PDB file of C-alpha atoms in Angstrom:
ATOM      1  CA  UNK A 233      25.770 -20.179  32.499  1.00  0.00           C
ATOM      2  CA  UNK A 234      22.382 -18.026  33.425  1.00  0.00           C
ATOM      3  CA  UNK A 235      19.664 -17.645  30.793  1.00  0.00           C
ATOM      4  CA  UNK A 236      17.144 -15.401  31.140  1.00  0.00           C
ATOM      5  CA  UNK A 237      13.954 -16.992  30.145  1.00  0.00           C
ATOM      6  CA  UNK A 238      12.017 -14.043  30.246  1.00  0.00           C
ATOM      7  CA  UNK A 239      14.348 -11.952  28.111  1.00  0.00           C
ATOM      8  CA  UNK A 240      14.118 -15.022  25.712  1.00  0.00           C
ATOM      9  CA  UNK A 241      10.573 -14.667  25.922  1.00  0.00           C
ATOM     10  CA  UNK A 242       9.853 -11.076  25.084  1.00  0.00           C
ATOM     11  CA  UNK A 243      12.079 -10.882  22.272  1.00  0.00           C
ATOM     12  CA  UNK A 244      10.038 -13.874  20.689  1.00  0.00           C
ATOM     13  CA  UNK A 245       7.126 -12.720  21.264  1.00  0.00           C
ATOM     14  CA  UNK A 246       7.828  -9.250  19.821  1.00  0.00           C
ATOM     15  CA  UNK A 247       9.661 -10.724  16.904  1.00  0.00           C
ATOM     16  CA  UNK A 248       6.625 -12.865  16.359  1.00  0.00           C
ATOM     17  CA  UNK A 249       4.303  -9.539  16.414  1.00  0.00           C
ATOM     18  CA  UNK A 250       6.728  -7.296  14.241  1.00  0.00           C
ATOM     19  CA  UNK A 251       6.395 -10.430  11.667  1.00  0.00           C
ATOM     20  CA  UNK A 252       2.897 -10.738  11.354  1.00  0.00           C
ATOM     21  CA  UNK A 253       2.597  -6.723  11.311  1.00  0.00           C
ATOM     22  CA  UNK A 254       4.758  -6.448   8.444  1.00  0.00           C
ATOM     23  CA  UNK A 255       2.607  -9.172   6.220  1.00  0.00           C
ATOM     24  CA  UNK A 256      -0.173  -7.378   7.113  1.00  0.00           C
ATOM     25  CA  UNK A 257       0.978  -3.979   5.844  1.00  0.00           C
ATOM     26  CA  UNK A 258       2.503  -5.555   3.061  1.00  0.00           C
ATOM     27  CA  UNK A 259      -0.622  -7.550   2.072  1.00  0.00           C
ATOM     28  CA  UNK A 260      -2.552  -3.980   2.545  1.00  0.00           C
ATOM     29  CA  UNK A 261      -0.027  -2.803  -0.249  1.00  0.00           C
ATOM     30  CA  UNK A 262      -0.368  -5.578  -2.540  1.00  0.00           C
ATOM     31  CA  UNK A 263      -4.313  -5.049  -1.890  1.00  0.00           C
ATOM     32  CA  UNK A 264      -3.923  -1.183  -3.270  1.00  0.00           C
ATOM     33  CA  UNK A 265      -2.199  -2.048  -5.913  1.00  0.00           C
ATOM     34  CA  UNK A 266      -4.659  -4.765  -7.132  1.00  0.00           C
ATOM     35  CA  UNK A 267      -7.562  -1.713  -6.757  1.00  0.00           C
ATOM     36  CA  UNK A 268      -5.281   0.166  -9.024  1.00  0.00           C
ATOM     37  CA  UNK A 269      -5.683  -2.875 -11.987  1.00  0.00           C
ATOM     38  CA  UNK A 270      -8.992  -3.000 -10.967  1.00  0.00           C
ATOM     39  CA  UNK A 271      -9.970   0.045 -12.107  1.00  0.00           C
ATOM     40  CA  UNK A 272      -7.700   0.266 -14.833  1.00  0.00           C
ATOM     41  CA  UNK A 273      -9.581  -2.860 -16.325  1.00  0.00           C
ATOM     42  CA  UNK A 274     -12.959  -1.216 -15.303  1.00  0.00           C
ATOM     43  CA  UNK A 275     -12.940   2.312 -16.620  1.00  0.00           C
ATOM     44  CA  UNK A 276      -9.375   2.302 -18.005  1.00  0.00           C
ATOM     45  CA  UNK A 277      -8.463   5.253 -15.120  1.00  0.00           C
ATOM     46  CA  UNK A 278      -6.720   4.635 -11.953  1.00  0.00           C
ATOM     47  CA  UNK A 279      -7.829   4.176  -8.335  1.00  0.00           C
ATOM     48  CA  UNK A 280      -5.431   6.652  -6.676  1.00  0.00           C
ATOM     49  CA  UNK A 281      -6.467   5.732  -3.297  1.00  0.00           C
ATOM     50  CA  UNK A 282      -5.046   2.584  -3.703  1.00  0.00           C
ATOM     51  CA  UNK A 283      -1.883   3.807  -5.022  1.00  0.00           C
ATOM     52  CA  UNK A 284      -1.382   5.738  -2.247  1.00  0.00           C
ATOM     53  CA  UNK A 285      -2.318   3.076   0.029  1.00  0.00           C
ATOM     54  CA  UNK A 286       0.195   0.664  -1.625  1.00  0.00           C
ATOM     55  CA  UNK A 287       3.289   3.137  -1.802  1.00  0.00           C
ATOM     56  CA  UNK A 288       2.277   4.158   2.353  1.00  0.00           C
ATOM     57  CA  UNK A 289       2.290   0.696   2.993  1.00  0.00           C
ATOM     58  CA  UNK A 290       5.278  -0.465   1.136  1.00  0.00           C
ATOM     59  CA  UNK A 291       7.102   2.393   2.426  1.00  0.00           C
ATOM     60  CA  UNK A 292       6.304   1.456   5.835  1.00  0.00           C
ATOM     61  CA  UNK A 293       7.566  -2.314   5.484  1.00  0.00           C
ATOM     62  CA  UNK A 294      10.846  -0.708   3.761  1.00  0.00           C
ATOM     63  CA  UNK A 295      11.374   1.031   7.295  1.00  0.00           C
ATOM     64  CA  UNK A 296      11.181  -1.843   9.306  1.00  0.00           C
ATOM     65  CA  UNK A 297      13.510  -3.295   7.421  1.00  0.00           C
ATOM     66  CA  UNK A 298      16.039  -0.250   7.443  1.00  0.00           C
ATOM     67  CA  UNK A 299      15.839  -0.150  10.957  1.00  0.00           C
ATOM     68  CA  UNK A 300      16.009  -4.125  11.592  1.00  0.00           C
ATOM     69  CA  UNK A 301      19.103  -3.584   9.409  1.00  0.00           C
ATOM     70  CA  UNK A 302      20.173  -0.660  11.462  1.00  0.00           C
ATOM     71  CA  UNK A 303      20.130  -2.365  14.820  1.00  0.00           C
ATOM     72  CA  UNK A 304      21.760  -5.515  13.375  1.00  0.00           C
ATOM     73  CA  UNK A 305      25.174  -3.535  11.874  1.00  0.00           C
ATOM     74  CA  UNK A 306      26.998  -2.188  14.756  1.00  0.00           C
ATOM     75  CA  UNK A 307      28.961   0.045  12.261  1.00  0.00           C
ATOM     76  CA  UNK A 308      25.766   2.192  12.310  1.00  0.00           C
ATOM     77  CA  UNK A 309      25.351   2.932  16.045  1.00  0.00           C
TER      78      UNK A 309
END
C-alpha cells in the first residue's frame, strides 16, 4: 500500500484554507447584518449597504457549500 503524502498534504492544506475563508465571509455577513440593527436602533432606517453585504456574503458561503455538496454526490457528476 503507497500513500501519497503530498496529495495528503495539499488537500489539507486547502481544506484548511476553504474553512477559514468561509468563517470569514460568513462573519462579514453576520457583520452587515448587525450594521443593519445598528441603524435601525439609531435613526429607525436601514443601512442598506450592509444588507447587501450580508445577503453577498451569505450567498457566497451557500455556494461553497452547494458545490462541496456537488463534488461529494457522485449522482451529480
Amino acid at each position: 500500500m503507497h500513500l501519497d503524502w503530498t496529495a495528503l498534504g495539499e488537500v489539507t492544506v486547502v481544506s484548511i484554507g476553504v474553512t477559514v475563508a468561509v468563517v470569514v465571509v460568513f462573519a462579514l455577513g453576520v457583520l452587515g447584518l448587525a450594521q443593519v440593527e445598528d441603524a435601525r436602533g439609531r435613526d429607525g432606517g436601514t443601512h442598506t449597504l450592509g444588507l447587501a453585504q450580508a445577503g453577498l456574503c451569505f450567498l457566497a458561503c451557500a455556494a461553497v457549500v452547494a458545490y462541496g455538496i456537488y463534488l461529494i454526490v457522485p449522482q451529480f457528476h
